[in-house]
Amino acid sequence: MLNNSSIIWLESATNKDVHLVGGKNASLGELMSELTQAGIRVPAGFAITANAYRDFVETNQLTAQIQSQISAWQQEKQSLEVTGKAIRRLFRRASFPDGLSHDICQAYQELNQRYGPSEMDVAVRSSATAEDLPDASFAGQQETFLNISGETELLEACRKCFASLFTNRAISYRKEKDFDQMAVALSIGVQKMVRSDLACAGVMFSIDTETGFPDAVLLTGAWGLGETVVQGSVTPDQFTIFKPLLQNDRLRPIIEKKKGTKAKKMIYATDGNKTTVATVDTSGKEKAAFVLNDDEILQLARWAVLIEAHYGCPMDMEWAKDGNTGEIFIVQARPETVQSQQSGSSIKTYKLKESGKVLSAGLSIGSAIAAGKVCRVLSSKDIDQVEVGSILVTEMTDPDWVPVMKKVAGIVTDYGGRTCHAAIVSRELGIPAVIGTGDASRILTSGQEVTLSCAEGDQGYIYEGLLDFESTDVDLSNIPQTRTQIMLNIASPAAAFDWWQLPASGIGLARMEFIINNLIKIHPMALIHYEDLKDREAWQTIRDMTQGYDDKCDYFVERLSQGIGKIAASQYPHPVIVRLSDFKTNEYADLIGGKDFEPEESNPMLGFRGAARYYSDRYRAGFLLECQALKKVREEMGFDNVIIMVPFCRSLKEADKVLKILADQGLERGKDGLQIYVMCEIPSNVFLADKFAERFDGFSIGSNDLTQLILGVDRDSAALADLFDEQDEAVKIAIRQVIEKAHAVGRKVGICGQGPSDYPEFAQFLVEAGIDSISLNPDSVVQVKRRVAEQEAQASD
């Protein structure tokens, strides 16, 4: 096997050889030598070394000519475009030294012999010696050539790779990162092609790319060759997997599955006698299907964990599935360069102070808000039109766009996913972006004033006009410990990962109805009785939304379990209290298909809600779907930190009925450590607290409803707003009473209403009363925790 100063087989390379084979090839070699025994597959290949590049430059006497061009650019005697073009022309006109071309062709023949056929298809990838460092991604700075076959094509691809060390974007990037233009060399990786043109490919991160949440694997994929995902020319499927539970082979902790449009795919094509690549439309069947099944998703996620553990840092990986063999391969692995570099000592939060008309929406990249005038540019040839501080709107970006991406306040694209070029560069530059809108470049016009918001979870929005917003720096250093548990109120799965750095002890309130409203959108009874729906418009909408589900109810169970799972993952192993659905009838009716199943009530706030629904013949079948989702979350996904909470439970008889149904569905209190809480929001819960404590493991005070029912004030009435007071003496007496009764029999009491977030003195009262936990809106956690620590210190003096 040929190994010399010009050629090194990948399995012989390690991370110590970056100076010789570049970051990309060194990483692949490390994977092959260290992790193939763990089952990770990497396509075989060889590296053409940096020594070979230097030999090529020296033999063709290119050094002085390159330096002359760079000097002219640095002295502003010529443009970057002229400089890059002139240098690349030097390479294309140069010849390979005889010894080098012989070594490359010999290595190619040896690779052919490993797999049998001659003229093997290979991927030819650039690997710069300054590439993939922890603080510099060099994403897409050099070229990759796919489906190269034969010695002539291989040598020509290598020549183009050498030239790509001086693409305009690479020259500009090295200047920005203060790298010596002449000190960087280029290695080339030549690998057997994985026939993903017949299957699928994509990108994987061992960290959440938006929030830096370290316990998630983010996986994206599309049909065909993986370049469409990297470039952002398609909106791929997206999967999120919770890493800590992957070590248990019995569990399947997939907490998010989002189907991308996957409108196009890149495949092999024939051009005369030459095989090239072409982009074609995907079929309807391909658009409707996920590119990976659950077993494949989990396999890749486990590989991500192994690779991250070996390298000791979060990783950015590319994968490909061979359509002939069904095997999955890792084709690249490099350090993640954005979230892993954050200090974690503070977080910056953004909040819109007014609402506006939504013009377009897509995936949010980052968590910031930006406002400005739209600059709509559809071709890289016109990027000189991009104005400083504008909101760049385009179909997709590639590395040629990087110089102007640094100038803008925000970026909006029609296509792409969280791992595409536009997303990666936006994160690195700290610029908010909304990716994969599908229509922004057709809807938005240059000069139009808009506000781009990435501060509302994983969905990003473009609003009409310049909306007012604020940003806040939250200092996470030196936060005191408290006896009182400080927990979070989380409204939706989309926001769960945003707050993982906060000093919280779990989630005191996760509202199931928010998940149903945001992720599912369909009334559960409309899914159960789908074929009999009278509302034909709802019938058609449900048909389209549940495409791919043979049983419509599976749509509800899967999406609800994933939503709960994502929230539970954000605070695992701390407790996460999930409140069973508590829509009012008018709110249920607003769900798709809901009007066929909900009565009209004059006072829904005091009507058919909470526990009363769960055992009623009118909703019990829908409640059983909620039970199935919770059972899946705890037993199949593995989130045994989930606690179930029953809302608006009016009587002991009602409590017994609900607990029996839960037990019948495999959610028996005490089994496998399952705890079941009850909301304390009705006077009967206070008066009979000792009896409710016999049936439940704890209480969570819903101060809004409790205040409403003690004072007889409609919480939604503007006319009575001055009478609605959670700090009224009657409310405080009730709170003290339930805490005393619960503690007398060893039950915990928390509070999850709005009061502690809004009123510091109310939080102080709760500490004095002996509350066990206070669940807060995330933006008030640090402030209230410091205040609680002060109060606890005073009480102990």
PDB file of N, CA and C in Angstrom, residues 133-136 205-209 211-214 308 312-316 334-344 500:
ATOM      1  N   LEU A 133     -10.688  24.204  12.691  1.00  0.00           N
ATOM      2  CA  LEU A 133     -10.168  24.454  14.023  1.00  0.00           C
ATOM      3  C   LEU A 133     -11.341  24.833  14.928  1.00  0.00           C
ATOM      4  N   PRO A 134     -11.197  24.683  16.250  1.00  0.00           N
ATOM      5  CA  PRO A 134     -12.334  24.925  17.144  1.00  0.00           C
ATOM      6  C   PRO A 134     -12.920  26.321  17.039  1.00  0.00           C
ATOM      7  N   ASP A 135     -12.112  27.311  16.659  1.00  0.00           N
ATOM      8  CA  ASP A 135     -12.634  28.678  16.630  1.00  0.00           C
ATOM      9  C   ASP A 135     -12.757  29.228  15.216  1.00  0.00           C
ATOM     10  N   ALA A 136     -12.650  28.385  14.195  1.00  0.00           N
ATOM     11  CA  ALA A 136     -12.779  28.844  12.819  1.00  0.00           C
ATOM     12  C   ALA A 136     -13.270  27.682  11.963  1.00  0.00           C
ATOM     13  N   PHE A 205     -25.239  17.330  14.047  1.00  0.00           N
ATOM     14  CA  PHE A 205     -24.488  18.023  15.092  1.00  0.00           C
ATOM     15  C   PHE A 205     -24.724  17.315  16.420  1.00  0.00           C
ATOM     16  N   SER A 206     -23.693  17.250  17.256  1.00  0.00           N
ATOM     17  CA  SER A 206     -23.851  16.626  18.575  1.00  0.00           C
ATOM     18  C   SER A 206     -24.175  17.664  19.646  1.00  0.00           C
ATOM     19  N   ILE A 207     -24.769  18.767  19.236  1.00  0.00           N
ATOM     20  CA  ILE A 207     -25.181  19.854  20.133  1.00  0.00           C
ATOM     21  C   ILE A 207     -26.336  20.574  19.448  1.00  0.00           C
ATOM     22  N   ASP A 208     -27.238  21.166  20.208  1.00  0.00           N
ATOM     23  CA  ASP A 208     -28.298  21.943  19.575  1.00  0.00           C
ATOM     24  C   ASP A 208     -27.694  23.214  19.005  1.00  0.00           C
ATOM     25  N   THR A 209     -27.858  23.400  17.715  1.00  0.00           N
ATOM     26  CA  THR A 209     -27.144  24.482  17.027  1.00  0.00           C
ATOM     27  C   THR A 209     -27.653  25.866  17.384  1.00  0.00           C
ATOM     28  N   THR A 211     -29.295  26.825  20.539  1.00  0.00           N
ATOM     29  CA  THR A 211     -29.242  27.192  21.954  1.00  0.00           C
ATOM     30  C   THR A 211     -27.974  26.724  22.650  1.00  0.00           C
ATOM     31  N   GLY A 212     -27.230  25.829  22.016  1.00  0.00           N
ATOM     32  CA  GLY A 212     -26.059  25.256  22.677  1.00  0.00           C
ATOM     33  C   GLY A 212     -26.418  24.183  23.686  1.00  0.00           C
ATOM     34  N   PHE A 213     -27.682  23.760  23.731  1.00  0.00           N
ATOM     35  CA  PHE A 213     -28.089  22.682  24.643  1.00  0.00           C
ATOM     36  C   PHE A 213     -27.228  21.462  24.339  1.00  0.00           C
ATOM     37  N   PRO A 214     -26.432  21.005  25.307  1.00  0.00           N
ATOM     38  CA  PRO A 214     -25.406  20.001  25.000  1.00  0.00           C
ATOM     39  C   PRO A 214     -25.906  18.565  24.909  1.00  0.00           C
ATOM     40  N   GLU A 308     -18.281  12.430  19.455  1.00  0.00           N
ATOM     41  CA  GLU A 308     -18.086  13.549  20.371  1.00  0.00           C
ATOM     42  C   GLU A 308     -17.228  13.140  21.561  1.00  0.00           C
ATOM     43  N   GLY A 312     -13.791  14.825  22.359  1.00  0.00           N
ATOM     44  CA  GLY A 312     -13.856  15.658  23.550  1.00  0.00           C
ATOM     45  C   GLY A 312     -14.449  17.021  23.325  1.00  0.00           C
ATOM     46  N   CYS A 313     -15.243  17.176  22.267  1.00  0.00           N
ATOM     47  CA  CYS A 313     -15.897  18.464  22.001  1.00  0.00           C
ATOM     48  C   CYS A 313     -17.096  18.225  21.096  1.00  0.00           C
ATOM     49  N   PRO A 314     -18.063  19.155  21.072  1.00  0.00           N
ATOM     50  CA  PRO A 314     -19.206  19.010  20.163  1.00  0.00           C
ATOM     51  C   PRO A 314     -18.737  18.927  18.715  1.00  0.00           C
ATOM     52  N   MET A 315     -19.423  18.101  17.921  1.00  0.00           N
ATOM     53  CA  MET A 315     -18.971  17.829  16.566  1.00  0.00           C
ATOM     54  C   MET A 315     -20.035  18.142  15.515  1.00  0.00           C
ATOM     55  N   ASP A 316     -19.543  18.462  14.331  1.00  0.00           N
ATOM     56  CA  ASP A 316     -20.326  18.722  13.126  1.00  0.00           C
ATOM     57  C   ASP A 316     -19.960  17.617  12.144  1.00  0.00           C
ATOM     58  N   ARG A 334     -15.983  17.206  12.093  1.00  0.00           N
ATOM     59  CA  ARG A 334     -15.136  18.328  12.470  1.00  0.00           C
ATOM     60  C   ARG A 334     -15.729  19.001  13.708  1.00  0.00           C
ATOM     61  N   PRO A 335     -14.938  19.747  14.446  1.00  0.00           N
ATOM     62  CA  PRO A 335     -15.472  20.419  15.645  1.00  0.00           C
ATOM     63  C   PRO A 335     -16.544  21.443  15.293  1.00  0.00           C
ATOM     64  N   GLU A 336     -17.586  21.507  16.105  1.00  0.00           N
ATOM     65  CA  GLU A 336     -18.571  22.572  15.987  1.00  0.00           C
ATOM     66  C   GLU A 336     -17.926  23.865  16.452  1.00  0.00           C
ATOM     67  N   THR A 337     -18.198  24.969  15.767  1.00  0.00           N
ATOM     68  CA  THR A 337     -17.382  26.174  15.982  1.00  0.00           C
ATOM     69  C   THR A 337     -18.137  27.384  16.524  1.00  0.00           C
ATOM     70  N   VAL A 338     -19.416  27.233  16.861  1.00  0.00           N
ATOM     71  CA  VAL A 338     -20.169  28.401  17.332  1.00  0.00           C
ATOM     72  C   VAL A 338     -20.590  28.227  18.784  1.00  0.00           C
ATOM     73  N   GLN A 339     -21.545  27.321  19.040  1.00  0.00           N
ATOM     74  CA  GLN A 339     -22.074  27.169  20.389  1.00  0.00           C
ATOM     75  C   GLN A 339     -21.018  26.690  21.375  1.00  0.00           C
ATOM     76  N   SER A 340     -20.092  25.854  20.917  1.00  0.00           N
ATOM     77  CA  SER A 340     -19.063  25.319  21.819  1.00  0.00           C
ATOM     78  C   SER A 340     -18.089  26.395  22.271  1.00  0.00           C
ATOM     79  N   GLN A 341     -18.109  27.554  21.604  1.00  0.00           N
ATOM     80  CA  GLN A 341     -17.192  28.635  21.970  1.00  0.00           C
ATOM     81  C   GLN A 341     -17.832  29.673  22.893  1.00  0.00           C
ATOM     82  N   GLN A 342     -19.132  29.490  23.202  1.00  0.00           N
ATOM     83  CA  GLN A 342     -19.809  30.443  24.074  1.00  0.00           C
ATOM     84  C   GLN A 342     -19.345  30.264  25.521  1.00  0.00           C
ATOM     85  N   SER A 343     -19.255  31.374  26.252  1.00  0.00           N
ATOM     86  CA  SER A 343     -18.740  31.317  27.632  1.00  0.00           C
ATOM     87  C   SER A 343     -19.741  30.709  28.603  1.00  0.00           C
ATOM     88  N   GLY A 344     -21.032  30.940  28.376  1.00  0.00           N
ATOM     89  CA  GLY A 344     -22.051  30.405  29.273  1.00  0.00           C
ATOM     90  C   GLY A 344     -22.233  31.202  30.549  1.00  0.00           C
ATOM     91  N   TRP A 500     -32.021  26.342  28.986  1.00  0.00           N
ATOM     92  CA  TRP A 500     -31.350  25.250  29.697  1.00  0.00           C
ATOM     93  C   TRP A 500     -30.254  25.745  30.627  1.00  0.00           C
TER      94      TRP A 500
END
